Structure formats: C-alpha cells, structure tokens
XYZ file of C-alpha atoms in Angstrom:
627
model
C 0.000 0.000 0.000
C 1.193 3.854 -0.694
C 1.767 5.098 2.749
C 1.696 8.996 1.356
C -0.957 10.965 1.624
C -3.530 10.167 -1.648
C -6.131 11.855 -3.103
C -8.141 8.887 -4.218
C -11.667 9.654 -3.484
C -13.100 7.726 -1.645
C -16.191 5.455 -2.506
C -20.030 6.220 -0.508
C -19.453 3.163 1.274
C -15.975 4.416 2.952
C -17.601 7.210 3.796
C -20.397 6.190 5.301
C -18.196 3.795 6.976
C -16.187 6.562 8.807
C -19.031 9.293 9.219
C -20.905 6.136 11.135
C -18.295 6.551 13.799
C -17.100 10.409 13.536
C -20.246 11.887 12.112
C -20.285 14.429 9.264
C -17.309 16.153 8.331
C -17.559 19.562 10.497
C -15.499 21.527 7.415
C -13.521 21.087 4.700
C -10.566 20.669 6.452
C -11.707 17.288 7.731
C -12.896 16.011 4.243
C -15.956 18.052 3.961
C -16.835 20.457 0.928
C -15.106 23.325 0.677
C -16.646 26.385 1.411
C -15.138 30.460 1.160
C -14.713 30.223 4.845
C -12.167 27.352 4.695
C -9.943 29.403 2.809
C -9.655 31.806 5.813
C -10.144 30.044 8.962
C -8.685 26.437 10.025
C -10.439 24.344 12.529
C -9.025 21.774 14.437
C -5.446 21.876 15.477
C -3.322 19.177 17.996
C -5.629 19.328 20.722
C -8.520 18.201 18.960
C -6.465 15.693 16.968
C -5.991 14.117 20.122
C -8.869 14.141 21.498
C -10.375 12.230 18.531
C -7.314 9.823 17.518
C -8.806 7.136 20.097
C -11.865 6.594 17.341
C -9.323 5.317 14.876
C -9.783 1.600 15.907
C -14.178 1.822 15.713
C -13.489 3.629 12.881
C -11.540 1.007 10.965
C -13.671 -1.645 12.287
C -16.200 0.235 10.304
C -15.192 -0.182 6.998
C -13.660 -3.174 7.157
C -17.020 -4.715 8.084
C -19.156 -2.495 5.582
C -16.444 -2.600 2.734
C -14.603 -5.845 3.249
C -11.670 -4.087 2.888
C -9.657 -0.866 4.065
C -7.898 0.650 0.981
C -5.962 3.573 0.305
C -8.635 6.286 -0.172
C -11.214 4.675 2.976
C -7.525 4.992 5.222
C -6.932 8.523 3.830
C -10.178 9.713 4.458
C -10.409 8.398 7.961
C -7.027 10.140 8.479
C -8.193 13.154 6.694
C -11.022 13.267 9.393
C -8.689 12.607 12.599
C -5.837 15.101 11.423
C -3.612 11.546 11.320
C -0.242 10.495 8.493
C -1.288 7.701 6.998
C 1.514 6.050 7.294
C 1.061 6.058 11.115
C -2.659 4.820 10.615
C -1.646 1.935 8.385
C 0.954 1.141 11.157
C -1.829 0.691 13.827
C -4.329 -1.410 11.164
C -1.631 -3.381 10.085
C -1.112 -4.972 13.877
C -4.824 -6.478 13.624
C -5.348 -9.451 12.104
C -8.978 -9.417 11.168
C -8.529 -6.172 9.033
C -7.307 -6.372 5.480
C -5.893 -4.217 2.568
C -6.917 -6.176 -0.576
C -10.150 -6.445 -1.734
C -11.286 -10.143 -1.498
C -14.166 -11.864 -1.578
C -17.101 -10.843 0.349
C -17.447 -13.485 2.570
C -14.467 -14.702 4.743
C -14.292 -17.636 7.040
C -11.379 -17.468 9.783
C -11.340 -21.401 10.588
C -9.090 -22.147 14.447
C -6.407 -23.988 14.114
C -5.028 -23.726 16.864
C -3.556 -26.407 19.908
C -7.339 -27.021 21.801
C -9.100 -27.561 18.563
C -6.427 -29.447 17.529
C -6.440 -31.514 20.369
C -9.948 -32.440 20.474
C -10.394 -33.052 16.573
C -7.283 -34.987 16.295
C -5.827 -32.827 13.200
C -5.789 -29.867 11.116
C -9.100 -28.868 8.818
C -6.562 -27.102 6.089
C -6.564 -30.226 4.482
C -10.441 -30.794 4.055
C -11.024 -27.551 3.347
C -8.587 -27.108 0.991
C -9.643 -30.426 -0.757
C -12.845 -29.012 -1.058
C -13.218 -25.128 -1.270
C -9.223 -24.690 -2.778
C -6.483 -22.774 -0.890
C -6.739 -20.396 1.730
C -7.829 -17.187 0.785
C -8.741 -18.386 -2.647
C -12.474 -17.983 -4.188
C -14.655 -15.474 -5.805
C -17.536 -15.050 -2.936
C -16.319 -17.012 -0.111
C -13.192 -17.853 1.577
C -11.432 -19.908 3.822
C -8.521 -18.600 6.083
C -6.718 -20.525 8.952
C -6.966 -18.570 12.655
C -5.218 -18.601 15.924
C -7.596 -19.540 18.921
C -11.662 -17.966 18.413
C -12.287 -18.895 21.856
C -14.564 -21.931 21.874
C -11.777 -24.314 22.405
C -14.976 -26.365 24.198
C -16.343 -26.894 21.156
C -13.146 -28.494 20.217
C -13.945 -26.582 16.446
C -14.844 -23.346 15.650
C -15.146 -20.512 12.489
C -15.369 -16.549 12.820
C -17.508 -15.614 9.632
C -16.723 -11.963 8.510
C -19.499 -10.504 6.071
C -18.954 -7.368 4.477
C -21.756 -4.886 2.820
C -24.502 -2.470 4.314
C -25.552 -5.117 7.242
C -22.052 -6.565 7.344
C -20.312 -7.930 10.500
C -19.188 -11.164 12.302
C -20.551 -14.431 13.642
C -19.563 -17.511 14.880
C -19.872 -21.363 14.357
C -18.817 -23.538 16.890
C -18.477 -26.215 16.563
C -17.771 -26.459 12.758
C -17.408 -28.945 10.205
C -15.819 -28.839 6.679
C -19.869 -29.788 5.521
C -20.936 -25.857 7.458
C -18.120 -24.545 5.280
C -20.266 -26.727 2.149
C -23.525 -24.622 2.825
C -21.827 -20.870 3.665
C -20.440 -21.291 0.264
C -23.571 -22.100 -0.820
C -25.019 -18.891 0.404
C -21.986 -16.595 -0.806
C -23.154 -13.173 -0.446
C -26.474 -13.831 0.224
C -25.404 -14.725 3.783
C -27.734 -13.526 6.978
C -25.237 -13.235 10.006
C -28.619 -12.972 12.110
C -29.001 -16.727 10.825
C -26.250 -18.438 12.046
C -26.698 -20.084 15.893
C -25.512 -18.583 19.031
C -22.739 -21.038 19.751
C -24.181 -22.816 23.488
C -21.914 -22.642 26.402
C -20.645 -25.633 27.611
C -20.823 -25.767 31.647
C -21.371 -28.882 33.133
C -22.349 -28.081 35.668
C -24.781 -25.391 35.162
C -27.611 -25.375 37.871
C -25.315 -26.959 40.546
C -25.859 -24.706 43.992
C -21.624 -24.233 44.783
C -21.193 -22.203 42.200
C -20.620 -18.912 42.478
C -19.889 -17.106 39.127
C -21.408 -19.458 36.783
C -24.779 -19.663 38.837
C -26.821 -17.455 36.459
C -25.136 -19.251 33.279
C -28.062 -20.751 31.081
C -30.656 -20.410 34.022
C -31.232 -16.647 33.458
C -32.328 -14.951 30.598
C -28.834 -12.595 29.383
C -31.054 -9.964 27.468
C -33.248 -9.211 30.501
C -32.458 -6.769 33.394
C -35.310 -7.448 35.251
C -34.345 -11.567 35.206
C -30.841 -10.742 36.358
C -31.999 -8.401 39.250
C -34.351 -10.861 40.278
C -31.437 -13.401 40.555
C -29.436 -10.977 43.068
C -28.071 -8.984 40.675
C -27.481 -5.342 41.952
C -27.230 -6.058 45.281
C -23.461 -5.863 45.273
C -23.480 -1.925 43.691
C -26.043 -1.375 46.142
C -23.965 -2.409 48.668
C -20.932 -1.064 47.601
C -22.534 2.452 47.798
C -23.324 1.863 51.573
C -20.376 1.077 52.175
C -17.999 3.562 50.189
C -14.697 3.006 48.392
C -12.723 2.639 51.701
C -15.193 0.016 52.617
C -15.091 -1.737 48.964
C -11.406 -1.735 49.389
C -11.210 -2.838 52.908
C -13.755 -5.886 52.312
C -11.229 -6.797 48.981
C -8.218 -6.939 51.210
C -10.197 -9.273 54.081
C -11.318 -11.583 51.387
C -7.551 -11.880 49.903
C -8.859 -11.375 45.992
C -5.397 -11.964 43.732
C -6.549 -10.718 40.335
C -7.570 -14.085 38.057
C -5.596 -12.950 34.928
C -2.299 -14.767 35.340
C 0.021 -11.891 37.430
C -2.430 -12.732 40.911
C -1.680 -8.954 41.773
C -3.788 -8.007 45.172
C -6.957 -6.245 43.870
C -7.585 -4.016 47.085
C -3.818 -2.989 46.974
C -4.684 -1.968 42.900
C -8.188 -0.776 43.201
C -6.825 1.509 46.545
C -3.885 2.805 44.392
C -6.013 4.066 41.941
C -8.671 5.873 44.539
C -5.907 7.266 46.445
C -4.170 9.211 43.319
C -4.939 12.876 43.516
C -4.146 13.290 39.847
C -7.820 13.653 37.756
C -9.679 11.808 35.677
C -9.278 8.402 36.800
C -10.249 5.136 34.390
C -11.396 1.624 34.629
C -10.546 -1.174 32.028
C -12.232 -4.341 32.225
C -9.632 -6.538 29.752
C -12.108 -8.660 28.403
C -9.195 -9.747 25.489
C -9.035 -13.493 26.418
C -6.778 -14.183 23.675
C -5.261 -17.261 24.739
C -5.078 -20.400 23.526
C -7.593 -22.788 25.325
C -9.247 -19.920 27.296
C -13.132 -19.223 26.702
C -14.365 -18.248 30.567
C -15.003 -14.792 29.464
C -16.917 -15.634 26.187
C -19.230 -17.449 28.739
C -19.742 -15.038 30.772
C -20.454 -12.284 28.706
C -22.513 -14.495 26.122
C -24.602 -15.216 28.898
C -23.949 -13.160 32.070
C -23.330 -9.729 30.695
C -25.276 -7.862 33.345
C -22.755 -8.873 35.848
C -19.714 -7.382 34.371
C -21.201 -4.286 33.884
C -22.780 -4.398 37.466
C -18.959 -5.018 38.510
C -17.475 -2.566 36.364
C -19.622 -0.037 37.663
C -18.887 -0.774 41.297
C -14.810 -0.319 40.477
C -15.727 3.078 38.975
C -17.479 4.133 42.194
C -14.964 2.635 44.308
C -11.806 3.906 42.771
C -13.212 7.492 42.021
C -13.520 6.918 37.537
C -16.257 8.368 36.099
C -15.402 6.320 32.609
C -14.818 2.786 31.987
C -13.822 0.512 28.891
C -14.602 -3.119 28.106
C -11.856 -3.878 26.005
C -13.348 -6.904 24.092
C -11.823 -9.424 21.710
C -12.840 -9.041 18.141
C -13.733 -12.319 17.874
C -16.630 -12.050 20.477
C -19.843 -11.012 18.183
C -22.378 -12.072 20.136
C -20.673 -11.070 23.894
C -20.029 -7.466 22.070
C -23.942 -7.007 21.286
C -25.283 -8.279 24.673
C -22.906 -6.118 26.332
C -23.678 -2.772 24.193
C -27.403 -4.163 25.204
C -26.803 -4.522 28.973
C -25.430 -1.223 29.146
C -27.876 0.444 27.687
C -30.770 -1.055 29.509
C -28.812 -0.240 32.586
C -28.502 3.282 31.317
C -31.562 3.654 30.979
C -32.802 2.295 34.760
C -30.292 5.089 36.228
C -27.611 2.079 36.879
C -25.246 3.442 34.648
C -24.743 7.669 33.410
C -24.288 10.588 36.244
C -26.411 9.770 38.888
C -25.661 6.360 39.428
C -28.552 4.582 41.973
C -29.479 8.060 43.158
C -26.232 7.976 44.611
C -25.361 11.755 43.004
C -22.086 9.683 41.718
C -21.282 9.522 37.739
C -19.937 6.450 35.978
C -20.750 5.111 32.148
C -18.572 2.444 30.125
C -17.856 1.950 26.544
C -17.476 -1.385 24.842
C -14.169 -1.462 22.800
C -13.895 -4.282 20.152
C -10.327 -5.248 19.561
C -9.294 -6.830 15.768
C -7.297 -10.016 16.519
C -3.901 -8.863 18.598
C -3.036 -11.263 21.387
C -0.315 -8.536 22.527
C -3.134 -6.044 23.102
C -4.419 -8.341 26.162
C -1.482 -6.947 27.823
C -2.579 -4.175 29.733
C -0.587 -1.387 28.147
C -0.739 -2.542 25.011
C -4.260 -2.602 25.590
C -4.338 1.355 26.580
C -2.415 2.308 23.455
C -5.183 0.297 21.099
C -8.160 2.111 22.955
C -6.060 5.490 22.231
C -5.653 4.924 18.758
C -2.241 3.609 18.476
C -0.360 0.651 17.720
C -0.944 -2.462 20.639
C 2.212 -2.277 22.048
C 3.347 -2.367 25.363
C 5.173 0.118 27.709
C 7.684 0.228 29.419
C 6.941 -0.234 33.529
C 7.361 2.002 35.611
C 5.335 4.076 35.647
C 2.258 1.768 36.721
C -0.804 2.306 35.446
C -2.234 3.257 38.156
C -0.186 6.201 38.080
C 0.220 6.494 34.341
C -2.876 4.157 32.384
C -5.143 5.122 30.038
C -4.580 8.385 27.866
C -1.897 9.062 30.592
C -4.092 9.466 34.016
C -4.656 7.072 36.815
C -6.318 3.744 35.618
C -7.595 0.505 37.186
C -7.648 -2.641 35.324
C -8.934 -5.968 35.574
C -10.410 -9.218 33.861
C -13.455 -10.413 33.570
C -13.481 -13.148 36.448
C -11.475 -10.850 38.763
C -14.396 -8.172 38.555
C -17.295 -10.575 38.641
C -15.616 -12.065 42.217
C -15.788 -8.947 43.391
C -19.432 -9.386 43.644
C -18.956 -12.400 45.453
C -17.037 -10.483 47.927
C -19.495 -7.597 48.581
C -22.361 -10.462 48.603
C -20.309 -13.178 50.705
C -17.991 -10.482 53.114
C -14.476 -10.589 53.018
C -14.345 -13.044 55.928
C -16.573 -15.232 54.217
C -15.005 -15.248 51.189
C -11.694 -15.583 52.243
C -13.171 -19.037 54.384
C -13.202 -20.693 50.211
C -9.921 -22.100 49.113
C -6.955 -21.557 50.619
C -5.743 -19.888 52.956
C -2.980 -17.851 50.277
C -5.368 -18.350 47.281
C -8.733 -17.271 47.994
C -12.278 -18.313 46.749
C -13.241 -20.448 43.461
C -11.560 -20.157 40.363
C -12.346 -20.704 36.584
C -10.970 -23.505 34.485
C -10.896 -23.930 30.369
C -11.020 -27.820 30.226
C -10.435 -28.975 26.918
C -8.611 -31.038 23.936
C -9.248 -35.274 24.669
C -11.222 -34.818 27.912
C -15.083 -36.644 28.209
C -17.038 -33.740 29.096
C -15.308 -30.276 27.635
C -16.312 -27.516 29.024
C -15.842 -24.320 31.596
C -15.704 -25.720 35.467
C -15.677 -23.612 38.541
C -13.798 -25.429 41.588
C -12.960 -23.908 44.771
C -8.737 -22.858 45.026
C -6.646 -25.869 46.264
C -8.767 -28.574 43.918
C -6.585 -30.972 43.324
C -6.192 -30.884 39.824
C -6.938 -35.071 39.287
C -9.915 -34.245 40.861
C -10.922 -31.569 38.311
C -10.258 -34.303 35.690
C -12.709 -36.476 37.624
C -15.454 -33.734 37.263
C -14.796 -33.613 33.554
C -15.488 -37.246 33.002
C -11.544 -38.429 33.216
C -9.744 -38.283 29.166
C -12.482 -38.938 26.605
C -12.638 -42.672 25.596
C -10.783 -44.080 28.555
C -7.013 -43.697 26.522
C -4.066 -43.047 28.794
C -3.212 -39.492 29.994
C -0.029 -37.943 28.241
C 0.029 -34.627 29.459
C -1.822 -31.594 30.903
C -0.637 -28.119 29.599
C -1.976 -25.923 32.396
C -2.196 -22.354 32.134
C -2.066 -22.074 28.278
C 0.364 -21.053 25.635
C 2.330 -19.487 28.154
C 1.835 -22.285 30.935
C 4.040 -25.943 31.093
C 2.705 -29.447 31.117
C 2.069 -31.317 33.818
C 2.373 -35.506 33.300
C -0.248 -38.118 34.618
C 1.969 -38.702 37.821
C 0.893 -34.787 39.338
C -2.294 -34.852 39.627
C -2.624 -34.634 43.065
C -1.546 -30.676 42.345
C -3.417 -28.407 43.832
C -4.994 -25.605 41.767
C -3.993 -22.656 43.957
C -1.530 -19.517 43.407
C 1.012 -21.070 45.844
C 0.560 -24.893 44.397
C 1.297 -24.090 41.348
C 4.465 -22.149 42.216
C 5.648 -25.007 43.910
C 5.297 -27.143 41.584
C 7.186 -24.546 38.752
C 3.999 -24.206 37.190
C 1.203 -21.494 36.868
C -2.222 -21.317 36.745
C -2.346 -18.931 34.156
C -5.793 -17.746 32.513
C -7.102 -20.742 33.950
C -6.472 -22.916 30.791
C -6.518 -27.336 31.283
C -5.825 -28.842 27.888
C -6.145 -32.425 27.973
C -3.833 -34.827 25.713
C -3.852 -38.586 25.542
C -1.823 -40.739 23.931
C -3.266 -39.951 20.089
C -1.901 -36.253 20.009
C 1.063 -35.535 17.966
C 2.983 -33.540 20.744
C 5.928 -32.481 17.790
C 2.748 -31.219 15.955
C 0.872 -29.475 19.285
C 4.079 -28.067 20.718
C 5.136 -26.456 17.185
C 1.964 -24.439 17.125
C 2.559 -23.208 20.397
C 6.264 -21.391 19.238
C 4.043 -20.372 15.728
C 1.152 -19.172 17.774
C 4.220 -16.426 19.370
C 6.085 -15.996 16.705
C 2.864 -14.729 14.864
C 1.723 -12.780 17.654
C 4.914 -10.935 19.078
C 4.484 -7.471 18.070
C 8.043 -7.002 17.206
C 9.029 -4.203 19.321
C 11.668 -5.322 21.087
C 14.645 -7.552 19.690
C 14.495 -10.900 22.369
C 10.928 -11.756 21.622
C 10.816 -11.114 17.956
C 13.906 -12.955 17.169
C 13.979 -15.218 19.645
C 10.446 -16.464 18.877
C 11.661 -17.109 15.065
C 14.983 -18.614 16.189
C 12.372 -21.168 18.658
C 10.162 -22.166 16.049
C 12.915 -22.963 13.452
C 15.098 -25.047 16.084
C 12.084 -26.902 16.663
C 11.454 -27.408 12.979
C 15.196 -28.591 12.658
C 14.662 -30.908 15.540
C 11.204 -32.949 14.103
C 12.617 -32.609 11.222
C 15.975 -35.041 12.305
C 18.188 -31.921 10.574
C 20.030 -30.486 13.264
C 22.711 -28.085 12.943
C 25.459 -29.724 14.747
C 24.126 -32.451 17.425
C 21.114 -32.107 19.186
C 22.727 -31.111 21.893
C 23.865 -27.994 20.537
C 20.283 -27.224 18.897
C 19.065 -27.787 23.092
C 21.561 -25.550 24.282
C 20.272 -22.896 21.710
C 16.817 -23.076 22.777
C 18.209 -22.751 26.453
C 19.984 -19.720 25.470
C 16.933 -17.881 23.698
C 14.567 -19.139 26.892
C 16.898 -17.367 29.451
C 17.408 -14.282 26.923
C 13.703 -14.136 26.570
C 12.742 -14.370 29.992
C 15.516 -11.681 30.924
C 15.244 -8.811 28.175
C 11.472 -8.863 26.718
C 9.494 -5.862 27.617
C 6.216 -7.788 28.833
C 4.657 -11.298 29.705
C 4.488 -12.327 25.730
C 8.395 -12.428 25.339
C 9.557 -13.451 29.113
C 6.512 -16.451 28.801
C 6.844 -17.886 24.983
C 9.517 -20.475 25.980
C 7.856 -21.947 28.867
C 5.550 -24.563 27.093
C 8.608 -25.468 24.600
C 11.313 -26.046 27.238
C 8.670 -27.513 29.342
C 8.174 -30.070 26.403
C 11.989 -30.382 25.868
C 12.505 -31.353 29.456
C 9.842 -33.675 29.969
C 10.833 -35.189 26.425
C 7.437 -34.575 24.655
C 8.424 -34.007 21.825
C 10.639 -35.709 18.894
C 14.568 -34.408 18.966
C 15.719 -36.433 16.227
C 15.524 -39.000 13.203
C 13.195 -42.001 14.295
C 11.909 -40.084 17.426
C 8.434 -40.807 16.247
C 7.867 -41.098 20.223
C 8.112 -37.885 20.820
C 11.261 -38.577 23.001
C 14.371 -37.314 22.917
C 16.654 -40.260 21.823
C-alpha cells in the first residue's frame, strides 16, 4: 500500500463507513466540501487531533465490516477526518489481524487452528477444506482462512464468519465442520449473520448450587435486566454504595482477591492505588481480550452473564473514584459485544449506569471497545495504546498504570473473572469469602477444560482442587485412553504428566510445583496427540503474535520455532545437543530482556516439552522422546 498521503476519493461506502463513527465532516478541512470560509479560517489543530485519535480503531472496524476491505482512499479519508499520516494509521491497522488491505471476496471464514481444537479433533481442517473449497484465501464469494484460537476451544472446532456490505459484521460457528463450510459457500453473499446459531456454552455443571460465578449461566435470561436483578443482581453496587470506596477496598483486602488474569496482583492494593491518586480523571478497564489459547471463561460469561460485568465494572468506577470505563473486548466475540452494548444500555436507561448512578449523586458510564485479533493487546498497556488509537504495544513499567494508564491518568484494570468475584465479595464479606480455598489463594476459580477430555467444558472449583480431581469432574480423558500430558495455564503455561495430579490448583501450588495457573487454561492430551505437531503451534502461535518491538521476543520467537522445525525434522545443525543448548539460550534471553509477559513467557511450554521429552529431537523419534 502507498503510505503517502492520496487523493483517491473515496467510494459512498468508505464514507459512510467513517461518518458512522465520527459523524459528518464539520469543514472542509476534515474532508468536507469546501466552502469560502475554509480558505480563511482552520479548525481543528493538535488538541482536537488528540482528542479524537482514540476513534481510529471503531473507525476502521467500520469499513472493514461495511467494505470488506480498508484501501488507500477509505484509510486517507479516515485520516483526513482525525488530522492523522497515513503512514502512522496503516501502522496501527496493520497490527490487527482481522482487518485487510486487498479487496477479497465478500465473505471470509477465519477457521481455528489452533492447539485445543487441535487436540480435540485430532488434526488440522486445512486439508479438508482445501480439498474441497481450494487454498486459503482463494475464491470469488467465499473464503477460507486458517486462525489462531476464536475462543470456543470447548467446542473443540470453531469458524469466525466476517461478512462485508450495508448489514455486514461477524458471527460464529462452533463447533464447525468442513460440511458448514459446504452450505456458507452455498449462500456466498447472500449470507444472513442474524441466521447463524448462538454457539451454546458448555458448563457442566450449570444449575449446581456451589457455584458462584457461573450460577446465572443458562438459568437466566442474558437480554433481561429485570431476570438478572431478580437473581441478586445489583445487590453488590447497592452495597458497595453503603459502604464507600474505603469500605469496597477494605472488604477486597479481608477476602484476599489476587486478580484471576495470570500476574495474581492483590486487587484491594490496585483498586486503593487508583482511589488514592490525587491526579484527575481516573479510568477503569475491564480486559475482556481473552486471547489465549484454550481460554473461553469470558466468552461465557459475557454471552450469557453480561449484566454482571457491567454491574462489577460499575462498582470499580465508584470505588476507585472513575467516572469512565472501557470493556476492552476481543474481536472475535460477536455475540458477547452485542449483549454487552445491550446490557449497558438497559442499565442506562434504569439510572444504573450515566451521572447519577442509583441516586447515589455519583457519575460512571462504560464503553465497549472491540479489539481486531492482537493477542499482545491483552497486555494491559498494550491494551491502553489500542483504545487510544495507536499501535498495541506495550510500555515500558514504571510508571504503573495506576499512576500512568489510560490516555496518561490514573487507571484501574482488571479481567473479567477478577471483577465478577468482586461481587462475590461484597455479597459473601471478606471473611466469608476468604473461608473458600486456601488460605494464600482465595475463593473459586475458573478452568478452560479442553482437547481429549469426556465432558469439555468451563468448570468452577474452589482454590486448592486438586487438579486429578478436576479431571474427575470432567469425566476423566475422553474414551478411557491413557493421559499424556496436561498443559496448564495455556500457551504461556508448562505441562504437567499423569503422575501430578494430586496438584493443587492454587496460586502457591502451582508455584511449587514450577507451574502457573495462568488464565485458567486445562488442555487435555492422551496418547493420540502428535505432541511435535501441538508443541510447534505453540512457538508459531508467538512468533505470529509478538508485536516485534523489542529484539528478544521477535527474534527469539523465530529462532524457537525454526530449532524446533530442525529438531522434528531429524536436521540439526550440529548435534542435538547444541540445537538444546540454543533453545536454552533464547529461553533465558527471553525471559531476561522482553518488555512484557508475551516475550519473558513464549519459551515456557517449549522447554517444558523439551525437558519432559514430549516431543521428537531427532531421526526415528516418532515417540516424541528425545533419543
């Protein structure tokens, strides 16, 4: 693409595309006609270029789903009406995999390929697929394209369908089948996104009275207000008003809460931080940008609990003294995106949400942000600079975000299941809650249980479950085969073998056992999975998905995928010993010198592998053991 500035013009569509999200031009110096004035006055200037720049990701979301595609006139327009090079805005679509430059067909199906899917199917689709619909990305109307993880790993198969035109947009099938790829082609253009199924969460143990965040999953209707207030929900904004922010924060630091995302940070020590800061505004992220491998708890909750983050969300505004708060949510999450912008709105409207929230005389309202298909931006600063408009990369630490988040100013952030056990906290007490689990890792916890397991699905279990005994409640590995493995935590987690399972599932367990919980991820893998295979799209999952910014990850994740090739491959470059020592180098140089969790984590599943001699290291290693 020409990065300088063009003067294409750009086509109805584009600009309808962009107006959708910016509204009409104000003047011609923001792509409107020209009038006298315009030659004598300018409007606009760096402030308001600023202001605005943080609409450049709806924006291109936009026309990529009414278009198809974003070409050079739609990205000079849109930069035309945000004062932006476009150079810089190509820079910040380019880092998103679900928008595109080309013009292609109109219909595009992203299929997962990815290590849960994998798992559970027992091989790749490409080859079906390509069999019978030709080569990715080929076709006239429709097209196939291979994806990292869409988030229904449960389903153990799953396609993100991206129509573009005047109703265009996304939706999901899950699970999916080379013969639902038969009948969208069928359709072509003609498609209705409003056709396809909701894809039905898979929780086992849905109606079961000890659970605590899944207890309103399929039992209460998700687009009702009145349903999900009748259920309890409310009470814990209600009572965090009684009690104020110093009593929010107190009852977070009596119930112990470590944040559910992976860095179990203290949430009263985070959400106090942020209150305390005398700098103004303050923000509130929920990071709703589950983007790894194996992990679908949020999809779940949102699909079908939606009322509950925003409940929470709103309570961490109040408590922490923000008046605005963002769901950043993953681009792949259609129908969680409309039930949220639903739930909102209804709440809106009952005075639950806007400035005067329960009568309470305080302000707070929330925005749903839809990312495009960056892992990186589930980082949290990475995740600030895509709301702002920039490239998902992330910053350097210090400063914190709760000194420095969000468009520079004071901002709490938090996952989904971190902000929904908040509720439990307010409705349970901190003493109460603190009474689940363990003493060091509080309350229940979510768990992604997928790949060759009987039942599949999302399991809540209190902290300290020993993690055979989660297996148990999932039916034990699906057709009685032997137990291989256990990659706990995800992409960025290590495998456990058959003879742990009496590991408990708690913060300090893990540690001990030079593991991590993670994102709460439990693939499952027998004795049929090609580890060599399963283990190789872990290092391609971060070599695709490191955003290249600093030198350790985006080399070393290249120089870890191509050792590993060598390896399986019974080519290596000296002995196998030497190709070991080189992926023991780039772990320890990766872990030392990357800026954030991608880089200092995308070794841990392969050496984990290595060690435990999962996968092949040489000619006639069709074992997967080293020789």
């Amino acid at each position: 693409m020409d990065l300088s500035t063009t003067e294409a013009t750009p086509s109805a569509d584009e600009r309808l595309a962009v107006d959708s999200v910016l509204g009409p031009p104000e003047s011609g110096w923001f792509g409107g006609t020209r009038t006298a004035l315009d030659g004598h006055v300018a409007i606009g200037g760096t402030a308001l270029a600023r202001s605005r720049r943080n609409l450049l990701l709806p924006a291109l979301h936009a026309v990529q789903e009414r278009v198809g595609s974003i070409g050079p006139a739609a990205l000079g327009y849109l930069c035309t009406r945000l004062d932006l090079p476009p150079a810089e805005a190509f820079g910040v679509a380019s880092a998103y995999a679900l928008f595109t430059f080309e013009p292609g067909p109109p219909v595009v199906v992203h299929v997962c390929d990815d290590v849960a899917c994998l798992a559970a199917s027992g091989g790749d689709p490409a080859e079906e697929l390509a069999r019978r619909h030709g080569p990715a990305g080929s076709g006239t109307t429709v097209t196939w394209r291979p994806s990292p993880c869409l988030g229904h790993c449960e389903h153990g198969s799953a396609a993100l369908v991206q129509v573009a035109g005047e109703h265009g947009g996304r939706g999901t099938l899950a699970p999916f089948a080379a013969g639902d790829m038969d009948r969208l082609a069928s359709l072509g253009p003609g498609l209705e996104l409003a056709e396809l199924p909701v894809p039905l969460a898979l929780v086992p143990q849905a109606g079961a009275e000890d659970t605590r965040l899944l207890r309103r999953v399929g039992r209460v209707d998700p687009s009702s207000l009145d349903a999900y207030r009748a259920a309890g929900g409310y009470q814990g904004l209600r009572r965090a008003l009684e009690l104020g922010p110093a009593g929010v924060i107190a009852e977070l630091k009596d119930a112990k809460l470590l944040g559910r995302g992976g860095a179990a940070f203290p949430t009263g020590a985070k959400w106090e931080a942020v209150a305390r800061n005398p700098v103004r505004p303050h923000y509130f992220v929920a990071n709703a940008d589950e983007s790894e491998p194996g992990t679908f708890k949020d999809r779940v909750l949102l699909d079908h609990d939606p009322y509950a983050l925003v409940e929470a969300l709103t309570v961490a505004g109040v408590t922490t003294g923000a008046q605005k708060g963002f769901v950043y949510l993953r681009g792949e999450y259609p129908v969680a995106a409309a039930r949220l912008e639903h739930a909102a709105a209804e709440a809106r409207k009952r005075g639950l949400l806007g400035e005067d929230v329960m009568g309470s005389g305080i302000g707070f309202d929330l925005e749903v942000r839809r990312g495009a298909g960056a892992y990186i931006a589930g980082e949290e600063t990475a995740l600030f600079n895509s709301i702002e408009g920039r490239r998902p990369e992330p910053r350097n630490k210090p400063p914190y975000p709760v000194d420095r988040g969000l468009f520079d100013k004071p901002t709490g952030v938090n996952n989904v299941e971190t902000l929904l056990s908040v509720l439990e906290v307010l409705s349970m007490g901190g003493s109460g809650y603190a009474a689940l689990g363990t003493p060091d890792s509080t309350g229940t916890r979510l768990f992604c249980v997928s790949g060759r397991v009987a039942r599949r699905g999302l399991y809540e279990v209190p902290m300290g479950t020993a993690l055979g005994a989660l297996l148990d409640l999932a039916g034990g590995v699906a057709e009685g085969r032997p137990l291989r493995a256990v990659l706990l935590g995800g992409a960025a987690g290590s495998f456990v073998g058959p003879d742990e399972l009496d590991l408990p599932l708690s913060f300090e367990g893990a540690r001990a056992a030079g593991t991590t919980l993670g994102s709460g991820v439990m693939v499952v893998l027998d004795d049929t999975v090609d580890m060599t295979a399963f283990v190789g799209r872990v290092a391609r999952f971060f070599r695709d998905e490191s955003c290249g910014q600093c030198v350790p990850c985006r080399i070393g994740t290249q120089r870890q995928e191509e050792v590993l090739g060598r390896l399986a491959a019974g080519r290596p470059i000296g002995s196998i010993a030497d190709e070991l020592a080189i992926l023991d180098d780039v772990d320890q140089v990766m872990r030392d010198a990357s800026i954030c969790g991608l880089g200092q984590t995308a070794s841990s599943v392969v050496m984990s592998a290595v060690r435990r001699g999962l996968v092949a290291t040489g000619a006639g290693a069709g074992n997967g053991r080293r020789p």
